[in-house]
mmCIF file with all atom_site columns, C-alpha atoms in Angstrom:
data_model
loop_
_atom_site.group_PDB
_atom_site.id
_atom_site.type_symbol
_atom_site.label_atom_id
_atom_site.label_alt_id
_atom_site.label_comp_id
_atom_site.label_asym_id
_atom_site.label_entity_id
_atom_site.label_seq_id
_atom_site.pdbx_PDB_ins_code
_atom_site.Cartn_x
_atom_site.Cartn_y
_atom_site.Cartn_z
_atom_site.occupancy
_atom_site.B_iso_or_equiv
_atom_site.pdbx_formal_charge
_atom_site.auth_seq_id
_atom_site.auth_comp_id
_atom_site.auth_asym_id
_atom_site.auth_atom_id
_atom_site.pdbx_PDB_model_num
ATOM 1   C CA . UNK A 1 1   ? -1.041  -30.914 23.767  1.00 76.00 ? 830  UNK A CA 1
ATOM 2   C CA . UNK A 1 2   ? -2.917  -27.811 24.875  1.00 88.00 ? 831  UNK A CA 1
ATOM 3   C CA . UNK A 1 3   ? -4.576  -25.574 22.301  1.00 85.00 ? 832  UNK A CA 1
ATOM 4   C CA . UNK A 1 4   ? -2.259  -22.696 23.172  1.00 90.00 ? 833  UNK A CA 1
ATOM 5   C CA . UNK A 1 5   ? 0.882   -24.829 22.957  1.00 93.00 ? 834  UNK A CA 1
ATOM 6   C CA . UNK A 1 6   ? -0.273  -26.269 19.638  1.00 92.00 ? 835  UNK A CA 1
ATOM 7   C CA . UNK A 1 7   ? -0.701  -22.709 18.305  1.00 95.00 ? 836  UNK A CA 1
ATOM 8   C CA . UNK A 1 8   ? 2.889   -21.851 19.289  1.00 95.00 ? 837  UNK A CA 1
ATOM 9   C CA . UNK A 1 9   ? 4.233   -25.043 17.707  1.00 95.00 ? 838  UNK A CA 1
ATOM 10  C CA . UNK A 1 10  ? 2.466   -24.174 14.444  1.00 95.00 ? 839  UNK A CA 1
ATOM 11  C CA . UNK A 1 11  ? 3.836   -20.644 14.624  1.00 95.00 ? 840  UNK A CA 1
ATOM 12  C CA . UNK A 1 12  ? 7.352   -21.942 15.275  1.00 97.00 ? 841  UNK A CA 1
ATOM 13  C CA . UNK A 1 13  ? 7.280   -24.214 12.223  1.00 96.00 ? 842  UNK A CA 1
ATOM 14  C CA . UNK A 1 14  ? 5.835   -21.481 10.024  1.00 97.00 ? 843  UNK A CA 1
ATOM 15  C CA . UNK A 1 15  ? 8.586   -19.107 11.194  1.00 96.00 ? 844  UNK A CA 1
ATOM 16  C CA . UNK A 1 16  ? 11.284  -21.676 10.430  1.00 97.00 ? 845  UNK A CA 1
ATOM 17  C CA . UNK A 1 17  ? 9.894   -22.144 6.918   1.00 97.00 ? 846  UNK A CA 1
ATOM 18  C CA . UNK A 1 18  ? 9.857   -18.377 6.392   1.00 96.00 ? 847  UNK A CA 1
ATOM 19  C CA . UNK A 1 19  ? 13.476  -18.043 7.535   1.00 96.00 ? 848  UNK A CA 1
ATOM 20  C CA . UNK A 1 20  ? 14.459  -20.870 5.184   1.00 97.00 ? 849  UNK A CA 1
ATOM 21  C CA . UNK A 1 21  ? 12.690  -19.126 2.309   1.00 95.00 ? 850  UNK A CA 1
ATOM 22  C CA . UNK A 1 22  ? 10.022  -21.815 2.052   1.00 96.00 ? 851  UNK A CA 1
ATOM 23  C CA . UNK A 1 23  ? 7.059   -19.464 1.952   1.00 95.00 ? 852  UNK A CA 1
ATOM 24  C CA . UNK A 1 24  ? 4.665   -21.976 0.403   1.00 95.00 ? 853  UNK A CA 1
ATOM 25  C CA . UNK A 1 25  ? 5.296   -24.393 3.258   1.00 97.00 ? 854  UNK A CA 1
ATOM 26  C CA . UNK A 1 26  ? 4.685   -21.542 5.714   1.00 97.00 ? 855  UNK A CA 1
ATOM 27  C CA . UNK A 1 27  ? 1.440   -20.749 3.879   1.00 97.00 ? 856  UNK A CA 1
ATOM 28  C CA . UNK A 1 28  ? 0.424   -24.393 4.227   1.00 97.00 ? 857  UNK A CA 1
ATOM 29  C CA . UNK A 1 29  ? 1.049   -24.218 7.989   1.00 97.00 ? 858  UNK A CA 1
ATOM 30  C CA . UNK A 1 30  ? -0.906  -20.977 8.352   1.00 97.00 ? 859  UNK A CA 1
ATOM 31  C CA . UNK A 1 31  ? -3.797  -22.390 6.312   1.00 96.00 ? 860  UNK A CA 1
ATOM 32  C CA . UNK A 1 32  ? -3.870  -25.384 8.624   1.00 96.00 ? 861  UNK A CA 1
ATOM 33  C CA . UNK A 1 33  ? -3.841  -22.971 11.576  1.00 96.00 ? 862  UNK A CA 1
ATOM 34  C CA . UNK A 1 34  ? -6.676  -20.998 9.992   1.00 96.00 ? 863  UNK A CA 1
ATOM 35  C CA . UNK A 1 35  ? -8.784  -24.153 10.039  1.00 94.00 ? 864  UNK A CA 1
ATOM 36  C CA . UNK A 1 36  ? -8.202  -24.511 13.765  1.00 94.00 ? 865  UNK A CA 1
ATOM 37  C CA . UNK A 1 37  ? -8.086  -20.813 14.684  1.00 94.00 ? 866  UNK A CA 1
ATOM 38  C CA . UNK A 1 38  ? -10.372 -19.172 12.089  1.00 93.00 ? 867  UNK A CA 1
ATOM 39  C CA . UNK A 1 39  ? -10.511 -15.729 13.707  1.00 90.00 ? 868  UNK A CA 1
ATOM 40  C CA . UNK A 1 40  ? -6.920  -15.400 14.849  1.00 93.00 ? 869  UNK A CA 1
ATOM 41  C CA . UNK A 1 41  ? -5.634  -12.002 13.643  1.00 91.00 ? 870  UNK A CA 1
ATOM 42  C CA . UNK A 1 42  ? -1.988  -13.131 13.602  1.00 93.00 ? 871  UNK A CA 1
ATOM 43  C CA . UNK A 1 43  ? -2.805  -16.122 11.402  1.00 96.00 ? 872  UNK A CA 1
ATOM 44  C CA . UNK A 1 44  ? -4.981  -14.129 8.998   1.00 95.00 ? 873  UNK A CA 1
ATOM 45  C CA . UNK A 1 45  ? -2.467  -11.271 8.729   1.00 94.00 ? 874  UNK A CA 1
ATOM 46  C CA . UNK A 1 46  ? 0.415   -13.678 8.221   1.00 96.00 ? 875  UNK A CA 1
ATOM 47  C CA . UNK A 1 47  ? -1.460  -15.441 5.451   1.00 96.00 ? 876  UNK A CA 1
ATOM 48  C CA . UNK A 1 48  ? -2.288  -12.130 3.806   1.00 96.00 ? 877  UNK A CA 1
ATOM 49  C CA . UNK A 1 49  ? 1.358   -11.064 3.901   1.00 95.00 ? 878  UNK A CA 1
ATOM 50  C CA . UNK A 1 50  ? 2.705   -14.377 2.612   1.00 97.00 ? 879  UNK A CA 1
ATOM 51  C CA . UNK A 1 51  ? 0.126   -14.566 -0.168  1.00 96.00 ? 880  UNK A CA 1
ATOM 52  C CA . UNK A 1 52  ? 1.198   -11.080 -1.218  1.00 95.00 ? 881  UNK A CA 1
ATOM 53  C CA . UNK A 1 53  ? 4.831   -12.187 -1.247  1.00 94.00 ? 882  UNK A CA 1
ATOM 54  C CA . UNK A 1 54  ? 3.951   -15.192 -3.388  1.00 95.00 ? 883  UNK A CA 1
ATOM 55  C CA . UNK A 1 55  ? 2.049   -13.043 -5.889  1.00 95.00 ? 884  UNK A CA 1
ATOM 56  C CA . UNK A 1 56  ? -1.378  -14.362 -4.922  1.00 97.00 ? 885  UNK A CA 1
ATOM 57  C CA . UNK A 1 57  ? -2.971  -10.917 -4.820  1.00 97.00 ? 886  UNK A CA 1
ATOM 58  C CA . UNK A 1 58  ? -6.539  -12.212 -4.904  1.00 97.00 ? 887  UNK A CA 1
ATOM 59  C CA . UNK A 1 59  ? -5.849  -14.544 -1.990  1.00 97.00 ? 888  UNK A CA 1
ATOM 60  C CA . UNK A 1 60  ? -4.116  -11.749 -0.095  1.00 97.00 ? 889  UNK A CA 1
ATOM 61  C CA . UNK A 1 61  ? -7.058  -9.408  -0.681  1.00 98.00 ? 890  UNK A CA 1
ATOM 62  C CA . UNK A 1 62  ? -9.408  -12.060 0.678   1.00 97.00 ? 891  UNK A CA 1
ATOM 63  C CA . UNK A 1 63  ? -7.270  -12.365 3.815   1.00 97.00 ? 892  UNK A CA 1
ATOM 64  C CA . UNK A 1 64  ? -6.910  -8.601  4.311   1.00 97.00 ? 893  UNK A CA 1
ATOM 65  C CA . UNK A 1 65  ? -10.677 -8.256  3.988   1.00 97.00 ? 894  UNK A CA 1
ATOM 66  C CA . UNK A 1 66  ? -10.961 -10.670 6.892   1.00 96.00 ? 895  UNK A CA 1
ATOM 67  C CA . UNK A 1 67  ? -8.407  -8.660  8.869   1.00 95.00 ? 896  UNK A CA 1
ATOM 68  C CA . UNK A 1 68  ? -10.201 -5.336  8.395   1.00 96.00 ? 897  UNK A CA 1
ATOM 69  C CA . UNK A 1 69  ? -13.534 -6.805  9.448   1.00 95.00 ? 898  UNK A CA 1
ATOM 70  C CA . UNK A 1 70  ? -12.123 -6.948  12.965  1.00 91.00 ? 899  UNK A CA 1
ATOM 71  C CA . UNK A 1 71  ? -12.828 -3.948  15.177  1.00 90.00 ? 900  UNK A CA 1
ATOM 72  C CA . UNK A 1 72  ? -9.129  -3.757  16.105  1.00 91.00 ? 901  UNK A CA 1
ATOM 73  C CA . UNK A 1 73  ? -7.911  -3.573  12.505  1.00 93.00 ? 902  UNK A CA 1
ATOM 74  C CA . UNK A 1 74  ? -5.229  -0.946  12.146  1.00 95.00 ? 903  UNK A CA 1
ATOM 75  C CA . UNK A 1 75  ? -4.498  1.626   9.485   1.00 97.00 ? 904  UNK A CA 1
ATOM 76  C CA . UNK A 1 76  ? -1.696  -0.485  8.024   1.00 96.00 ? 905  UNK A CA 1
ATOM 77  C CA . UNK A 1 77  ? -4.071  -3.363  7.297   1.00 96.00 ? 906  UNK A CA 1
ATOM 78  C CA . UNK A 1 78  ? -6.468  -1.019  5.497   1.00 98.00 ? 907  UNK A CA 1
ATOM 79  C CA . UNK A 1 79  ? -3.513  0.431   3.574   1.00 98.00 ? 908  UNK A CA 1
ATOM 80  C CA . UNK A 1 80  ? -2.299  -3.050  2.573   1.00 97.00 ? 909  UNK A CA 1
ATOM 81  C CA . UNK A 1 81  ? -5.779  -3.940  1.362   1.00 98.00 ? 910  UNK A CA 1
ATOM 82  C CA . UNK A 1 82  ? -6.023  -0.695  -0.614  1.00 98.00 ? 911  UNK A CA 1
ATOM 83  C CA . UNK A 1 83  ? -2.584  -1.221  -2.138  1.00 98.00 ? 912  UNK A CA 1
ATOM 84  C CA . UNK A 1 84  ? -3.551  -4.650  -3.447  1.00 98.00 ? 913  UNK A CA 1
ATOM 85  C CA . UNK A 1 85  ? -6.955  -3.453  -4.622  1.00 98.00 ? 914  UNK A CA 1
ATOM 86  C CA . UNK A 1 86  ? -5.325  -0.615  -6.563  1.00 98.00 ? 915  UNK A CA 1
ATOM 87  C CA . UNK A 1 87  ? -2.818  -3.027  -8.103  1.00 97.00 ? 916  UNK A CA 1
ATOM 88  C CA . UNK A 1 88  ? -5.622  -5.314  -9.265  1.00 97.00 ? 917  UNK A CA 1
ATOM 89  C CA . UNK A 1 89  ? -7.730  -2.518  -10.741 1.00 98.00 ? 918  UNK A CA 1
ATOM 90  C CA . UNK A 1 90  ? -10.324 -2.349  -7.953  1.00 98.00 ? 919  UNK A CA 1
ATOM 91  C CA . UNK A 1 91  ? -10.009 1.423   -7.911  1.00 98.00 ? 920  UNK A CA 1
ATOM 92  C CA . UNK A 1 92  ? -13.163 2.424   -6.024  1.00 98.00 ? 921  UNK A CA 1
ATOM 93  C CA . UNK A 1 93  ? -12.567 -0.273  -3.406  1.00 98.00 ? 922  UNK A CA 1
ATOM 94  C CA . UNK A 1 94  ? -8.962  0.887   -3.068  1.00 98.00 ? 923  UNK A CA 1
ATOM 95  C CA . UNK A 1 95  ? -10.092 4.473   -2.553  1.00 98.00 ? 924  UNK A CA 1
ATOM 96  C CA . UNK A 1 96  ? -12.418 3.309   0.224   1.00 98.00 ? 925  UNK A CA 1
ATOM 97  C CA . UNK A 1 97  ? -9.626  1.306   1.893   1.00 98.00 ? 926  UNK A CA 1
ATOM 98  C CA . UNK A 1 98  ? -7.138  4.176   1.731   1.00 98.00 ? 927  UNK A CA 1
ATOM 99  C CA . UNK A 1 99  ? -9.723  6.527   3.217   1.00 98.00 ? 928  UNK A CA 1
ATOM 100 C CA . UNK A 1 100 ? -10.375 4.038   6.052   1.00 98.00 ? 929  UNK A CA 1
ATOM 101 C CA . UNK A 1 101 ? -6.622  3.853   6.693   1.00 98.00 ? 930  UNK A CA 1
ATOM 102 C CA . UNK A 1 102 ? -6.486  7.639   6.870   1.00 98.00 ? 931  UNK A CA 1
ATOM 103 C CA . UNK A 1 103 ? -9.426  7.763   9.288   1.00 98.00 ? 932  UNK A CA 1
ATOM 104 C CA . UNK A 1 104 ? -7.327  5.635   11.614  1.00 98.00 ? 933  UNK A CA 1
ATOM 105 C CA . UNK A 1 105 ? -3.998  7.396   10.962  1.00 98.00 ? 934  UNK A CA 1
ATOM 106 C CA . UNK A 1 106 ? -4.081  10.666  9.056   1.00 98.00 ? 935  UNK A CA 1
ATOM 107 C CA . UNK A 1 107 ? -0.265  10.708  9.000   1.00 98.00 ? 936  UNK A CA 1
ATOM 108 C CA . UNK A 1 108 ? 0.075   7.490   7.019   1.00 98.00 ? 937  UNK A CA 1
ATOM 109 C CA . UNK A 1 109 ? 1.854   9.003   4.042   1.00 98.00 ? 938  UNK A CA 1
ATOM 110 C CA . UNK A 1 110 ? 1.592   5.852   1.931   1.00 98.00 ? 939  UNK A CA 1
ATOM 111 C CA . UNK A 1 111 ? -2.192  5.922   2.222   1.00 98.00 ? 940  UNK A CA 1
ATOM 112 C CA . UNK A 1 112 ? -2.238  9.529   0.988   1.00 98.00 ? 941  UNK A CA 1
ATOM 113 C CA . UNK A 1 113 ? -0.090  8.469   -1.965  1.00 98.00 ? 942  UNK A CA 1
ATOM 114 C CA . UNK A 1 114 ? -2.318  5.483   -2.727  1.00 98.00 ? 943  UNK A CA 1
ATOM 115 C CA . UNK A 1 115 ? -5.408  7.653   -2.448  1.00 98.00 ? 944  UNK A CA 1
ATOM 116 C CA . UNK A 1 116 ? -3.824  10.090  -4.888  1.00 98.00 ? 945  UNK A CA 1
ATOM 117 C CA . UNK A 1 117 ? -3.198  7.288   -7.384  1.00 98.00 ? 946  UNK A CA 1
ATOM 118 C CA . UNK A 1 118 ? -6.786  6.069   -7.187  1.00 98.00 ? 947  UNK A CA 1
ATOM 119 C CA . UNK A 1 119 ? -8.113  9.598   -7.674  1.00 98.00 ? 948  UNK A CA 1
ATOM 120 C CA . UNK A 1 120 ? -5.847  10.104  -10.692 1.00 98.00 ? 949  UNK A CA 1
ATOM 121 C CA . UNK A 1 121 ? -7.208  6.921   -12.240 1.00 98.00 ? 950  UNK A CA 1
ATOM 122 C CA . UNK A 1 122 ? -10.728 8.248   -11.703 1.00 98.00 ? 951  UNK A CA 1
ATOM 123 C CA . UNK A 1 123 ? -9.652  11.556  -13.307 1.00 97.00 ? 952  UNK A CA 1
ATOM 124 C CA . UNK A 1 124 ? -10.557 13.420  -10.114 1.00 98.00 ? 953  UNK A CA 1
ATOM 125 C CA . UNK A 1 125 ? -7.526  15.652  -10.406 1.00 97.00 ? 954  UNK A CA 1
ATOM 126 C CA . UNK A 1 126 ? -8.521  18.334  -7.878  1.00 97.00 ? 955  UNK A CA 1
ATOM 127 C CA . UNK A 1 127 ? -8.908  15.695  -5.169  1.00 98.00 ? 956  UNK A CA 1
ATOM 128 C CA . UNK A 1 128 ? -5.708  13.974  -6.313  1.00 98.00 ? 957  UNK A CA 1
ATOM 129 C CA . UNK A 1 129 ? -3.762  17.214  -5.885  1.00 98.00 ? 958  UNK A CA 1
ATOM 130 C CA . UNK A 1 130 ? -4.973  17.497  -2.284  1.00 98.00 ? 959  UNK A CA 1
ATOM 131 C CA . UNK A 1 131 ? -4.012  13.903  -1.480  1.00 98.00 ? 960  UNK A CA 1
ATOM 132 C CA . UNK A 1 132 ? -0.611  14.152  -3.143  1.00 98.00 ? 961  UNK A CA 1
ATOM 133 C CA . UNK A 1 133 ? 0.156   17.462  -1.448  1.00 98.00 ? 962  UNK A CA 1
ATOM 134 C CA . UNK A 1 134 ? -0.567  15.814  1.891   1.00 98.00 ? 963  UNK A CA 1
ATOM 135 C CA . UNK A 1 135 ? 1.741   12.941  0.914   1.00 98.00 ? 964  UNK A CA 1
ATOM 136 C CA . UNK A 1 136 ? 4.564   15.323  0.005   1.00 98.00 ? 965  UNK A CA 1
ATOM 137 C CA . UNK A 1 137 ? 4.097   17.235  3.269   1.00 98.00 ? 966  UNK A CA 1
ATOM 138 C CA . UNK A 1 138 ? 4.484   14.012  5.212   1.00 98.00 ? 967  UNK A CA 1
ATOM 139 C CA . UNK A 1 139 ? 7.288   12.634  3.010   1.00 97.00 ? 968  UNK A CA 1
ATOM 140 C CA . UNK A 1 140 ? 9.034   15.655  1.498   1.00 97.00 ? 969  UNK A CA 1
ATOM 141 C CA . UNK A 1 141 ? 12.132  13.720  0.418   1.00 96.00 ? 970  UNK A CA 1
ATOM 142 C CA . UNK A 1 142 ? 10.269  10.947  -1.390  1.00 96.00 ? 971  UNK A CA 1
ATOM 143 C CA . UNK A 1 143 ? 10.154  11.679  -5.115  1.00 97.00 ? 972  UNK A CA 1
ATOM 144 C CA . UNK A 1 144 ? 7.085   9.545   -5.857  1.00 98.00 ? 973  UNK A CA 1
ATOM 145 C CA . UNK A 1 145 ? 4.427   11.920  -4.563  1.00 98.00 ? 974  UNK A CA 1
ATOM 146 C CA . UNK A 1 146 ? 6.177   14.863  -6.218  1.00 98.00 ? 975  UNK A CA 1
ATOM 147 C CA . UNK A 1 147 ? 6.380   12.981  -9.511  1.00 98.00 ? 976  UNK A CA 1
ATOM 148 C CA . UNK A 1 148 ? 2.662   12.127  -9.510  1.00 98.00 ? 977  UNK A CA 1
ATOM 149 C CA . UNK A 1 149 ? 1.757   15.653  -8.444  1.00 98.00 ? 978  UNK A CA 1
ATOM 150 C CA . UNK A 1 150 ? 3.690   17.104  -11.389 1.00 98.00 ? 979  UNK A CA 1
ATOM 151 C CA . UNK A 1 151 ? 1.914   14.698  -13.740 1.00 97.00 ? 980  UNK A CA 1
ATOM 152 C CA . UNK A 1 152 ? -1.462  15.815  -12.399 1.00 98.00 ? 981  UNK A CA 1
ATOM 153 C CA . UNK A 1 153 ? -0.536  19.463  -12.918 1.00 98.00 ? 982  UNK A CA 1
ATOM 154 C CA . UNK A 1 154 ? 0.328   18.686  -16.531 1.00 97.00 ? 983  UNK A CA 1
ATOM 155 C CA . UNK A 1 155 ? -3.005  16.874  -16.955 1.00 96.00 ? 984  UNK A CA 1
ATOM 156 C CA . UNK A 1 156 ? -4.761  19.922  -15.478 1.00 96.00 ? 985  UNK A CA 1
ATOM 157 C CA . UNK A 1 157 ? -2.986  22.192  -17.973 1.00 96.00 ? 986  UNK A CA 1
ATOM 158 C CA . UNK A 1 158 ? -0.920  23.868  -15.245 1.00 97.00 ? 987  UNK A CA 1
ATOM 159 C CA . UNK A 1 159 ? 2.625   23.466  -16.588 1.00 97.00 ? 988  UNK A CA 1
ATOM 160 C CA . UNK A 1 160 ? 4.011   26.261  -14.396 1.00 97.00 ? 989  UNK A CA 1
ATOM 161 C CA . UNK A 1 161 ? 3.189   24.202  -11.279 1.00 97.00 ? 990  UNK A CA 1
ATOM 162 C CA . UNK A 1 162 ? 4.828   21.127  -12.812 1.00 98.00 ? 991  UNK A CA 1
ATOM 163 C CA . UNK A 1 163 ? 7.948   23.190  -13.604 1.00 97.00 ? 992  UNK A CA 1
ATOM 164 C CA . UNK A 1 164 ? 8.156   24.231  -9.930  1.00 97.00 ? 993  UNK A CA 1
ATOM 165 C CA . UNK A 1 165 ? 8.141   20.573  -8.934  1.00 97.00 ? 994  UNK A CA 1
ATOM 166 C CA . UNK A 1 166 ? 10.782  19.683  -11.522 1.00 97.00 ? 995  UNK A CA 1
ATOM 167 C CA . UNK A 1 167 ? 13.010  22.435  -10.107 1.00 97.00 ? 996  UNK A CA 1
ATOM 168 C CA . UNK A 1 168 ? 12.399  21.127  -6.613  1.00 96.00 ? 997  UNK A CA 1
ATOM 169 C CA . UNK A 1 169 ? 13.211  17.545  -7.638  1.00 97.00 ? 998  UNK A CA 1
ATOM 170 C CA . UNK A 1 170 ? 16.472  18.628  -9.271  1.00 96.00 ? 999  UNK A CA 1
ATOM 171 C CA . UNK A 1 171 ? 17.743  19.508  -5.797  1.00 94.00 ? 1000 UNK A CA 1
ATOM 172 C CA . UNK A 1 172 ? 17.457  15.979  -4.412  1.00 94.00 ? 1001 UNK A CA 1
ATOM 173 C CA . UNK A 1 173 ? 16.243  13.554  -7.100  1.00 96.00 ? 1002 UNK A CA 1
ATOM 174 C CA . UNK A 1 174 ? 17.679  14.696  -10.448 1.00 96.00 ? 1003 UNK A CA 1
ATOM 175 C CA . UNK A 1 175 ? 16.758  11.389  -12.161 1.00 97.00 ? 1004 UNK A CA 1
ATOM 176 C CA . UNK A 1 176 ? 13.076  11.970  -11.431 1.00 96.00 ? 1005 UNK A CA 1
ATOM 177 C CA . UNK A 1 177 ? 13.373  15.564  -12.624 1.00 97.00 ? 1006 UNK A CA 1
ATOM 178 C CA . UNK A 1 178 ? 14.922  14.434  -15.916 1.00 97.00 ? 1007 UNK A CA 1
ATOM 179 C CA . UNK A 1 179 ? 12.250  11.784  -16.356 1.00 97.00 ? 1008 UNK A CA 1
ATOM 180 C CA . UNK A 1 180 ? 9.525   14.382  -15.875 1.00 97.00 ? 1009 UNK A CA 1
ATOM 181 C CA . UNK A 1 181 ? 11.213  16.687  -18.371 1.00 97.00 ? 1010 UNK A CA 1
ATOM 182 C CA . UNK A 1 182 ? 11.337  13.876  -20.931 1.00 97.00 ? 1011 UNK A CA 1
ATOM 183 C CA . UNK A 1 183 ? 7.735   12.792  -20.341 1.00 96.00 ? 1012 UNK A CA 1
ATOM 184 C CA . UNK A 1 184 ? 6.162   16.230  -20.205 1.00 96.00 ? 1013 UNK A CA 1
ATOM 185 C CA . UNK A 1 185 ? 8.361   18.131  -22.635 1.00 95.00 ? 1014 UNK A CA 1
ATOM 186 C CA . UNK A 1 186 ? 8.856   20.764  -19.942 1.00 95.00 ? 1015 UNK A CA 1
ATOM 187 C CA . UNK A 1 187 ? 12.397  21.988  -19.392 1.00 87.00 ? 1016 UNK A CA 1
ATOM 188 C CA . UNK A 1 188 ? 13.848  23.881  -16.493 1.00 84.00 ? 1017 UNK A CA 1
#
């Protein structure tokens, strides 16, 4: 069987296992493929995704690091790496990955949000405000960026700015507005 045909047969079996919900078997196939096709971006990305789905964050990070080493790595791969790094407490690494994602696609709202979270954790509130404002500009109807932005304003002792956000959230996400009122003690 030709090398190319063998690759497609592997991919077919992995896809069947994924459809059947047998992710570990699909991982096994992709790991076998990785042995034969060690630099294949589809194989590495698929492994990263499946390892994330299975809760193997460390393994997924290792795979995403391999993906982003490629010159053709896209913003989404950098974002995925940053997301996992932030989740596992690798805050400075996550910040770097989110910034790389944004270099490639400055309109990737999720990367702005992730960057904001990493900056909050580093208590760099001024920078976090900038990142979260960019996120809310790109995703004005998503409550998550607004919520975090209000929290930062409270941490910066700017309750009037947080109140503005609570008012804004009441228009389209009243549950988030109520949660902020409870958590901050601010009422609108």
